[in-house]
Amino acid sequence: EDVNRELKRRQSGYGRGARMKIEQDKAGIFSGVRFGKTLGSPIGLLIKNKDWKNWKEIISAKKLSTLNSQLSTALTSPRPGHADLAGAIKYDFDDIRNVLERASARETAAKVAIGAICKKFLKEFKINFCSYVIRIGGVADKKIKPLIDKAKKKGDSLGGIFEVTAVNLPIGLGSYIQSDLRLDGRLASALMSIPGIKGVEIGAGFEAAGKFGSEVQDEIFYQKEKGFYRKTNRAGGLEGGMTNGEPLILRAAMKPISTLRKPLHSVDLISKKPTVAAKERADVCAVPAAAVIGEAVIAFEIAKAFREKFGGDSLEEVKRNYESYQKYVMGR
């Protein structure tokens, strides 16, 4: 139920495409769970594509009978902004469908399913996640839907910015001792791995670059009943690659969807003649969905960092380790 609830959230949001009317994602668990509890063995999830039956021939693993039938299914007009051209050149393809199927954001359904499991684990420690869309294009709030309608009518697409927040994180997840252990780098990488994401900021982010240090750093205070705390959170909950006990705040900028109903200029891979980019089924705006995916990938990285810090062979052992550490922190 937890996994399917998150999958449903991913499919929501104004501006989604026709595929959302076809697919109603539900994950089946086929290993690693018994009677509602994980066993410690790998968890296997399966999300079926209802639309698969309509594409069996076009993306068949079997060799087609004639060269003509192969050519008839080929896409040779790469889309600006997509993986099409670079992928076709890199892997020596004459058909960009070999690229676009794997480069598609469809794979993020699996990320959301895995993220749901990570969220459930972290909820045992009262760590919770949320996200929201800050703006679409250059507008916010009630102006968003009319702008999406305008883009749809024009055959265009829209991007935007979303924010992901996590609360009740302990001090000290991540590390400063090696660059690959810095949690801010891992979280930024996770968000940048989502198709279409072009920028990430933490806390005050780029705004901090235009201010004095005295206006940016979060002063430190102490109360016996609270321990160390801050009155501001411009660092976004991360200092020196580690969580500092304040809420984690990250924002990501998503570019407009690459596939347009009114396609842009392109060049045919085979003939090298001018053409227009290929048209595939696509969303007008997927920023709300990207926010849910953002939650999932952040939850995955936080869960990894949490296990690195408090790891054990059972949930109860992890809880004992966590509670012991929290007592130590409050006693400092």
mmCIF file of C-alpha atoms in Angstrom:
data_model
loop_
_atom_site.group_PDB
_atom_site.id
_atom_site.type_symbol
_atom_site.label_atom_id
_atom_site.label_comp_id
_atom_site.label_asym_id
_atom_site.label_seq_id
_atom_site.Cartn_x
_atom_site.Cartn_y
_atom_site.Cartn_z
ATOM 1 C CA GLU A 1 0.000 0.000 0.000
ATOM 2 C CA ASP A 2 2.800 2.437 0.865
ATOM 3 C CA VAL A 3 4.586 1.750 -2.411
ATOM 4 C CA ASN A 4 1.449 2.025 -4.542
ATOM 5 C CA ARG A 5 0.422 5.245 -2.803
ATOM 6 C CA GLU A 6 3.721 6.835 -3.846
ATOM 7 C CA LEU A 7 3.389 5.496 -7.393
ATOM 8 C CA LYS A 8 -0.040 7.109 -7.633
ATOM 9 C CA ARG A 9 1.415 10.426 -6.467
ATOM 10 C CA ARG A 10 4.050 10.211 -9.212
ATOM 11 C CA GLN A 11 1.327 9.902 -11.851
ATOM 12 C CA SER A 12 -0.576 12.935 -10.615
ATOM 13 C CA GLY A 13 -0.079 16.607 -11.374
ATOM 14 C CA TYR A 14 -1.533 19.000 -13.915
ATOM 15 C CA GLY A 15 0.101 18.744 -17.334
ATOM 16 C CA ARG A 16 0.763 15.013 -17.491
ATOM 17 C CA GLY A 17 0.436 13.217 -20.835
ATOM 18 C CA ALA A 18 -1.813 10.536 -22.298
ATOM 19 C CA ARG A 19 0.238 7.675 -20.848
ATOM 20 C CA MET A 20 -1.108 8.463 -17.381
ATOM 21 C CA LYS A 21 -4.558 7.441 -18.659
ATOM 22 C CA ILE A 22 -3.160 4.088 -19.762
ATOM 23 C CA GLU A 23 -0.788 3.160 -16.955
ATOM 24 C CA GLN A 24 -2.057 2.767 -13.408
ATOM 25 C CA ASP A 25 1.189 1.803 -11.740
ATOM 26 C CA LYS A 26 1.083 -0.824 -9.031
ATOM 27 C CA ALA A 27 4.105 -2.670 -7.718
ATOM 28 C CA GLY A 28 4.142 -6.363 -6.965
ATOM 29 C CA ILE A 29 6.649 -7.634 -4.382
ATOM 30 C CA PHE A 30 8.083 -11.026 -5.297
ATOM 31 C CA SER A 31 11.000 -11.403 -2.883
ATOM 32 C CA GLY A 32 12.485 -10.084 0.341
ATOM 33 C CA VAL A 33 9.210 -9.544 2.235
ATOM 34 C CA ARG A 34 7.104 -11.961 4.291
ATOM 35 C CA PHE A 35 3.934 -11.137 6.216
ATOM 36 C CA GLY A 36 4.533 -7.427 5.689
ATOM 37 C CA LYS A 37 8.104 -7.388 7.004
ATOM 38 C CA THR A 38 11.429 -7.295 5.189
ATOM 39 C CA LEU A 39 13.678 -10.317 5.632
ATOM 40 C CA GLY A 40 17.083 -8.767 4.974
ATOM 41 C CA SER A 41 17.321 -10.426 1.569
ATOM 42 C CA PRO A 42 16.981 -8.363 -1.642
ATOM 43 C CA ILE A 43 13.505 -6.931 -2.191
ATOM 44 C CA GLY A 44 12.171 -7.641 -5.679
ATOM 45 C CA LEU A 45 9.574 -5.286 -7.163
ATOM 46 C CA LEU A 46 7.727 -5.574 -10.465
ATOM 47 C CA ILE A 47 5.773 -2.755 -12.121
ATOM 48 C CA LYS A 48 3.980 -3.853 -15.278
ATOM 49 C CA ASN A 49 3.523 -1.588 -18.299
ATOM 50 C CA LYS A 50 -0.037 -1.963 -19.596
ATOM 51 C CA ASP A 51 1.025 -0.272 -22.817
ATOM 52 C CA TRP A 52 3.590 -2.999 -23.559
ATOM 53 C CA LYS A 53 1.231 -4.951 -25.827
ATOM 54 C CA ASN A 54 1.113 -2.006 -28.247
ATOM 55 C CA TRP A 55 4.901 -1.945 -28.612
ATOM 56 C CA LYS A 56 5.834 -5.638 -28.726
ATOM 57 C CA GLU A 57 6.768 -5.540 -32.407
ATOM 58 C CA ILE A 58 8.508 -2.171 -32.402
ATOM 59 C CA ILE A 59 10.849 -3.022 -29.518
ATOM 60 C CA SER A 60 10.933 -6.787 -29.972
ATOM 61 C CA ALA A 61 14.012 -8.685 -28.803
ATOM 62 C CA LYS A 62 13.644 -10.991 -31.818
ATOM 63 C CA LYS A 63 15.191 -10.191 -35.172
ATOM 64 C CA LEU A 64 12.576 -8.955 -37.638
ATOM 65 C CA SER A 65 12.101 -11.009 -40.800
ATOM 66 C CA THR A 66 13.075 -8.357 -43.333
ATOM 67 C CA LEU A 67 15.267 -5.300 -43.512
ATOM 68 C CA ASN A 68 12.263 -3.266 -44.669
ATOM 69 C CA SER A 69 10.330 -4.112 -41.521
ATOM 70 C CA GLN A 70 13.308 -2.988 -39.436
ATOM 71 C CA LEU A 71 13.587 0.285 -41.333
ATOM 72 C CA SER A 72 9.856 0.967 -41.059
ATOM 73 C CA THR A 73 10.123 1.135 -37.271
ATOM 74 C CA ALA A 74 13.259 3.298 -37.172
ATOM 75 C CA LEU A 75 13.283 6.809 -35.731
ATOM 76 C CA THR A 76 16.041 8.903 -37.274
ATOM 77 C CA SER A 77 15.169 12.497 -36.290
ATOM 78 C CA PRO A 78 16.798 13.273 -32.919
ATOM 79 C CA ARG A 79 15.017 15.616 -30.515
ATOM 80 C CA PRO A 80 16.901 18.687 -29.243
ATOM 81 C CA GLY A 81 17.399 18.470 -25.497
ATOM 82 C CA HIS A 82 17.085 14.691 -25.342
ATOM 83 C CA ALA A 83 19.672 11.885 -25.211
ATOM 84 C CA ASP A 84 18.846 10.939 -28.825
ATOM 85 C CA LEU A 85 21.768 12.369 -30.816
ATOM 86 C CA ALA A 86 24.607 11.884 -28.332
ATOM 87 C CA GLY A 87 23.356 8.384 -27.482
ATOM 88 C CA ALA A 88 23.064 7.322 -31.126
ATOM 89 C CA ILE A 89 26.580 8.547 -31.903
ATOM 90 C CA LYS A 90 28.109 7.087 -28.727
ATOM 91 C CA TYR A 91 26.625 3.604 -29.222
ATOM 92 C CA ASP A 92 26.652 3.598 -33.039
ATOM 93 C CA PHE A 93 22.874 3.366 -33.543
ATOM 94 C CA ASP A 94 20.950 4.317 -36.672
ATOM 95 C CA ASP A 95 17.658 4.225 -34.758
ATOM 96 C CA ILE A 96 17.203 6.647 -31.870
ATOM 97 C CA ARG A 97 14.525 4.412 -30.343
ATOM 98 C CA ASN A 98 17.399 2.321 -29.000
ATOM 99 C CA VAL A 99 18.329 5.394 -26.959
ATOM 100 C CA LEU A 100 15.020 6.967 -26.042
ATOM 101 C CA GLU A 101 13.448 3.891 -24.448
ATOM 102 C CA ARG A 102 16.225 3.584 -21.863
ATOM 103 C CA ALA A 103 16.676 7.356 -21.469
ATOM 104 C CA SER A 104 12.946 7.756 -20.796
ATOM 105 C CA ALA A 105 11.784 8.979 -17.389
ATOM 106 C CA ARG A 106 9.610 5.851 -17.232
ATOM 107 C CA GLU A 107 12.398 4.253 -15.183
ATOM 108 C CA THR A 108 11.671 6.702 -12.365
ATOM 109 C CA ALA A 109 8.626 4.607 -11.435
ATOM 110 C CA ALA A 110 11.068 2.074 -9.990
ATOM 111 C CA LYS A 111 12.920 4.822 -8.113
ATOM 112 C CA VAL A 112 9.677 5.969 -6.514
ATOM 113 C CA ALA A 113 8.813 2.409 -5.483
ATOM 114 C CA ILE A 114 12.226 1.919 -3.866
ATOM 115 C CA GLY A 115 12.024 5.344 -2.259
ATOM 116 C CA ALA A 116 8.712 4.382 -0.653
ATOM 117 C CA ILE A 117 10.430 1.486 1.129
ATOM 118 C CA CYS A 118 13.217 3.807 2.290
ATOM 119 C CA LYS A 119 10.638 6.272 3.613
ATOM 120 C CA LYS A 120 8.903 3.521 5.563
ATOM 121 C CA PHE A 121 12.225 2.521 7.142
ATOM 122 C CA LEU A 122 13.093 6.112 8.077
ATOM 123 C CA LYS A 123 9.611 6.754 9.473
ATOM 124 C CA GLU A 124 10.524 4.315 12.245
ATOM 125 C CA PHE A 125 12.851 7.095 13.413
ATOM 126 C CA LYS A 126 10.275 9.878 12.864
ATOM 127 C CA ILE A 127 12.093 11.114 9.754
ATOM 128 C CA ASN A 128 9.555 12.435 7.261
ATOM 129 C CA PHE A 129 9.688 13.885 3.751
ATOM 130 C CA CYS A 130 7.575 16.310 1.776
ATOM 131 C CA SER A 131 7.822 18.248 -1.477
ATOM 132 C CA TYR A 132 6.020 21.011 -3.309
ATOM 133 C CA VAL A 133 6.215 22.900 -6.575
ATOM 134 C CA ILE A 134 7.603 26.420 -6.127
ATOM 135 C CA ARG A 135 6.838 27.576 -9.634
ATOM 136 C CA ILE A 136 6.127 26.454 -13.185
ATOM 137 C CA GLY A 137 7.814 28.520 -15.858
ATOM 138 C CA GLY A 138 7.845 32.000 -14.359
ATOM 139 C CA VAL A 139 4.618 31.760 -12.345
ATOM 140 C CA ALA A 140 3.302 30.264 -9.102
ATOM 141 C CA ASP A 141 0.067 29.283 -7.372
ATOM 142 C CA LYS A 142 -3.175 29.963 -9.273
ATOM 143 C CA LYS A 143 -1.379 31.131 -12.406
ATOM 144 C CA ILE A 144 0.166 27.689 -13.009
ATOM 145 C CA LYS A 145 -2.809 25.895 -14.608
ATOM 146 C CA PRO A 146 -3.573 28.650 -17.152
ATOM 147 C CA LEU A 147 0.098 28.705 -18.176
ATOM 148 C CA ILE A 148 0.141 24.921 -18.673
ATOM 149 C CA ASP A 149 -3.055 25.171 -20.742
ATOM 150 C CA LYS A 150 -1.390 27.854 -22.866
ATOM 151 C CA ALA A 151 1.697 25.681 -23.426
ATOM 152 C CA LYS A 152 -0.480 22.699 -24.382
ATOM 153 C CA LYS A 153 -2.413 24.781 -26.888
ATOM 154 C CA LYS A 154 0.859 25.995 -28.449
ATOM 155 C CA GLY A 155 2.281 22.468 -28.645
ATOM 156 C CA ASP A 156 4.977 23.518 -26.186
ATOM 157 C CA SER A 157 6.220 22.350 -22.776
ATOM 158 C CA LEU A 158 7.151 23.848 -19.403
ATOM 159 C CA GLY A 159 9.675 23.285 -16.636
ATOM 160 C CA GLY A 160 9.869 24.655 -13.119
ATOM 161 C CA ILE A 161 11.333 24.407 -9.629
ATOM 162 C CA PHE A 162 10.390 22.088 -6.772
ATOM 163 C CA GLU A 163 11.553 21.757 -3.174
ATOM 164 C CA VAL A 164 12.123 18.630 -1.089
ATOM 165 C CA THR A 165 12.294 18.781 2.711
ATOM 166 C CA ALA A 166 13.208 16.138 5.292
ATOM 167 C CA VAL A 167 12.704 16.686 9.023
ATOM 168 C CA ASN A 168 13.956 15.063 12.257
ATOM 169 C CA LEU A 169 17.323 14.058 10.830
ATOM 170 C CA PRO A 170 20.024 13.402 13.432
ATOM 171 C CA ILE A 171 23.288 15.326 13.531
ATOM 172 C CA GLY A 172 26.120 13.602 11.681
ATOM 173 C CA LEU A 173 24.758 11.704 8.669
ATOM 174 C CA GLY A 174 27.421 11.830 5.953
ATOM 175 C CA SER A 175 31.051 12.796 6.545
ATOM 176 C CA TYR A 176 33.673 15.412 5.779
ATOM 177 C CA ILE A 177 36.631 13.005 5.656
ATOM 178 C CA GLN A 178 36.236 11.967 1.979
ATOM 179 C CA SER A 179 34.628 13.775 -0.917
ATOM 180 C CA ASP A 180 32.470 10.791 -1.901
ATOM 181 C CA LEU A 181 31.036 10.600 1.630
ATOM 182 C CA ARG A 182 29.858 14.211 1.717
ATOM 183 C CA LEU A 183 26.086 13.963 1.916
ATOM 184 C CA ASP A 184 25.428 17.191 0.025
ATOM 185 C CA GLY A 185 27.300 15.788 -2.983
ATOM 186 C CA ARG A 186 25.363 12.533 -2.829
ATOM 187 C CA LEU A 187 22.008 14.286 -2.554
ATOM 188 C CA ALA A 188 22.784 16.707 -5.378
ATOM 189 C CA SER A 189 23.888 13.791 -7.559
ATOM 190 C CA ALA A 190 20.655 11.927 -6.788
ATOM 191 C CA LEU A 191 18.518 14.888 -7.845
ATOM 192 C CA MET A 192 20.622 15.547 -10.954
ATOM 193 C CA SER A 193 20.101 11.911 -11.992
ATOM 194 C CA ILE A 194 16.382 12.602 -12.527
ATOM 195 C CA PRO A 195 15.768 13.202 -16.256
ATOM 196 C CA GLY A 196 15.332 16.890 -17.026
ATOM 197 C CA ILE A 197 16.941 18.283 -13.860
ATOM 198 C CA LYS A 198 19.438 21.035 -14.697
ATOM 199 C CA GLY A 199 20.188 22.655 -11.349
ATOM 200 C CA VAL A 200 20.196 21.899 -7.616
ATOM 201 C CA GLU A 201 20.582 24.146 -4.590
ATOM 202 C CA ILE A 202 20.682 23.474 -0.861
ATOM 203 C CA GLY A 203 19.311 25.923 1.684
ATOM 204 C CA ALA A 204 19.897 29.505 0.565
ATOM 205 C CA GLY A 205 21.791 28.099 -2.426
ATOM 206 C CA PHE A 206 22.685 30.588 -5.153
ATOM 207 C CA GLU A 207 21.173 33.448 -3.159
ATOM 208 C CA ALA A 208 23.925 33.016 -0.552
ATOM 209 C CA ALA A 209 26.578 33.835 -3.151
ATOM 210 C CA GLY A 210 25.425 37.465 -3.225
ATOM 211 C CA LYS A 211 25.519 38.076 0.529
ATOM 212 C CA PHE A 212 28.065 38.688 3.290
ATOM 213 C CA GLY A 213 29.100 35.729 5.422
ATOM 214 C CA SER A 214 27.449 37.300 8.463
ATOM 215 C CA GLU A 215 24.152 37.232 6.562
ATOM 216 C CA VAL A 216 24.448 33.586 5.565
ATOM 217 C CA GLN A 217 25.899 31.481 8.399
ATOM 218 C CA ASP A 218 23.444 30.023 10.921
ATOM 219 C CA GLU A 219 24.501 31.019 14.436
ATOM 220 C CA ILE A 220 24.736 28.239 17.038
ATOM 221 C CA PHE A 221 22.761 28.187 20.304
ATOM 222 C CA TYR A 222 22.381 25.707 23.154
ATOM 223 C CA GLN A 223 19.685 24.779 25.653
ATOM 224 C CA LYS A 224 19.943 21.805 27.957
ATOM 225 C CA GLU A 225 16.547 20.416 26.955
ATOM 226 C CA LYS A 226 17.146 20.990 23.207
ATOM 227 C CA GLY A 227 20.891 20.588 22.841
ATOM 228 C CA PHE A 228 22.608 22.522 20.040
ATOM 229 C CA TYR A 229 20.256 24.318 17.679
ATOM 230 C CA ARG A 230 19.934 27.197 15.177
ATOM 231 C CA LYS A 231 17.462 30.045 14.865
ATOM 232 C CA THR A 232 17.906 30.128 11.077
ATOM 233 C CA ASN A 233 18.477 27.421 8.476
ATOM 234 C CA ARG A 234 20.172 29.035 5.501
ATOM 235 C CA ALA A 235 22.531 26.029 5.281
ATOM 236 C CA GLY A 236 19.534 23.835 4.508
ATOM 237 C CA GLY A 237 20.417 21.296 7.193
ATOM 238 C CA LEU A 238 23.886 20.460 5.837
ATOM 239 C CA GLU A 239 27.300 21.711 6.932
ATOM 240 C CA GLY A 240 30.626 20.212 5.869
ATOM 241 C CA GLY A 241 28.911 17.350 4.065
ATOM 242 C CA MET A 242 26.949 16.309 7.169
ATOM 243 C CA THR A 243 23.466 16.832 8.556
ATOM 244 C CA ASN A 244 23.432 19.360 11.398
ATOM 245 C CA GLY A 245 20.075 18.470 12.948
ATOM 246 C CA GLU A 246 18.067 21.153 11.159
ATOM 247 C CA PRO A 247 15.506 20.372 8.418
ATOM 248 C CA LEU A 248 17.031 19.310 5.117
ATOM 249 C CA ILE A 249 15.992 21.680 2.312
ATOM 250 C CA LEU A 250 16.827 21.075 -1.348
ATOM 251 C CA ARG A 251 15.498 22.625 -4.539
ATOM 252 C CA ALA A 252 15.819 21.399 -8.105
ATOM 253 C CA ALA A 253 15.225 23.124 -11.431
ATOM 254 C CA MET A 254 13.628 21.040 -14.174
ATOM 255 C CA LYS A 255 13.909 22.121 -17.788
ATOM 256 C CA PRO A 256 10.886 21.900 -20.103
ATOM 257 C CA ILE A 257 10.158 18.444 -21.562
ATOM 258 C CA SER A 258 12.257 17.809 -24.698
ATOM 259 C CA THR A 259 9.464 16.267 -26.786
ATOM 260 C CA LEU A 260 7.209 18.939 -28.312
ATOM 261 C CA ARG A 261 3.893 18.573 -30.111
ATOM 262 C CA LYS A 262 5.211 21.228 -32.505
ATOM 263 C CA PRO A 263 8.713 19.819 -32.991
ATOM 264 C CA LEU A 264 11.872 21.881 -33.485
ATOM 265 C CA HIS A 265 14.433 21.765 -36.301
ATOM 266 C CA SER A 266 16.649 18.683 -36.483
ATOM 267 C CA VAL A 267 18.774 16.675 -38.943
ATOM 268 C CA ASP A 268 18.087 13.125 -40.138
ATOM 269 C CA LEU A 269 20.707 10.698 -38.794
ATOM 270 C CA ILE A 270 20.911 8.758 -42.059
ATOM 271 C CA SER A 271 20.401 11.287 -44.872
ATOM 272 C CA LYS A 272 21.857 14.288 -42.975
ATOM 273 C CA LYS A 273 19.062 16.375 -44.485
ATOM 274 C CA PRO A 274 17.118 19.001 -42.502
ATOM 275 C CA THR A 275 13.974 17.680 -40.829
ATOM 276 C CA VAL A 276 11.880 18.182 -37.716
ATOM 277 C CA ALA A 277 12.438 16.320 -34.465
ATOM 278 C CA ALA A 278 10.597 13.084 -33.770
ATOM 279 C CA LYS A 279 7.276 13.323 -31.951
ATOM 280 C CA GLU A 280 6.648 10.901 -29.101
ATOM 281 C CA ARG A 281 3.891 10.824 -26.523
ATOM 282 C CA ALA A 282 4.950 13.195 -23.744
ATOM 283 C CA ASP A 283 3.847 15.438 -20.904
ATOM 284 C CA VAL A 284 3.368 19.174 -21.210
ATOM 285 C CA CYS A 285 4.716 19.612 -17.678
ATOM 286 C CA ALA A 286 6.087 16.982 -15.296
ATOM 287 C CA VAL A 287 7.413 19.137 -12.446
ATOM 288 C CA PRO A 288 4.871 17.848 -9.851
ATOM 289 C CA ALA A 289 5.875 14.280 -10.720
ATOM 290 C CA ALA A 290 9.565 15.232 -10.529
ATOM 291 C CA ALA A 291 8.981 16.521 -6.993
ATOM 292 C CA VAL A 292 7.687 13.093 -5.923
ATOM 293 C CA ILE A 293 10.656 11.436 -7.633
ATOM 294 C CA GLY A 294 12.907 13.925 -5.839
ATOM 295 C CA GLU A 295 11.501 12.805 -2.491
ATOM 296 C CA ALA A 296 12.200 9.194 -3.427
ATOM 297 C CA VAL A 297 15.832 9.624 -4.476
ATOM 298 C CA ILE A 298 16.556 11.803 -1.433
ATOM 299 C CA ALA A 299 14.953 9.194 0.853
ATOM 300 C CA PHE A 300 17.125 6.516 -0.761
ATOM 301 C CA GLU A 301 20.337 8.468 -0.105
ATOM 302 C CA ILE A 302 19.306 9.374 3.445
ATOM 303 C CA ALA A 303 18.467 5.723 4.152
ATOM 304 C CA LYS A 304 21.921 4.689 2.897
ATOM 305 C CA ALA A 305 23.638 7.305 5.063
ATOM 306 C CA PHE A 306 21.479 6.276 8.030
ATOM 307 C CA ARG A 307 22.467 2.627 7.633
ATOM 308 C CA GLU A 308 26.128 3.590 7.327
ATOM 309 C CA LYS A 309 25.879 5.427 10.649
ATOM 310 C CA PHE A 310 23.579 3.140 12.636
ATOM 311 C CA GLY A 311 23.741 -0.154 10.721
ATOM 312 C CA GLY A 312 22.663 -3.458 12.220
ATOM 313 C CA ASP A 313 21.268 -6.826 11.164
ATOM 314 C CA SER A 314 17.725 -6.081 12.335
ATOM 315 C CA LEU A 315 15.498 -3.051 12.751
ATOM 316 C CA GLU A 316 15.658 -3.423 16.531
ATOM 317 C CA GLU A 317 19.455 -3.365 16.443
ATOM 318 C CA VAL A 318 19.443 -0.223 14.299
ATOM 319 C CA LYS A 319 17.013 1.380 16.756
ATOM 320 C CA ARG A 320 19.281 0.549 19.698
ATOM 321 C CA ASN A 321 22.260 2.073 17.897
ATOM 322 C CA TYR A 322 20.259 5.173 16.995
ATOM 323 C CA GLU A 323 18.881 5.681 20.510
ATOM 324 C CA SER A 324 22.346 5.266 22.027
ATOM 325 C CA TYR A 325 23.763 7.887 19.665
ATOM 326 C CA GLN A 326 20.926 10.319 20.397
ATOM 327 C CA LYS A 327 21.612 10.014 24.135
ATOM 328 C CA TYR A 328 25.280 10.744 23.451
ATOM 329 C CA VAL A 329 24.398 13.827 21.358
ATOM 330 C CA MET A 330 22.083 15.227 24.049
ATOM 331 C CA GLY A 331 24.790 14.640 26.659
ATOM 332 C CA ARG A 332 27.414 16.710 24.822
#
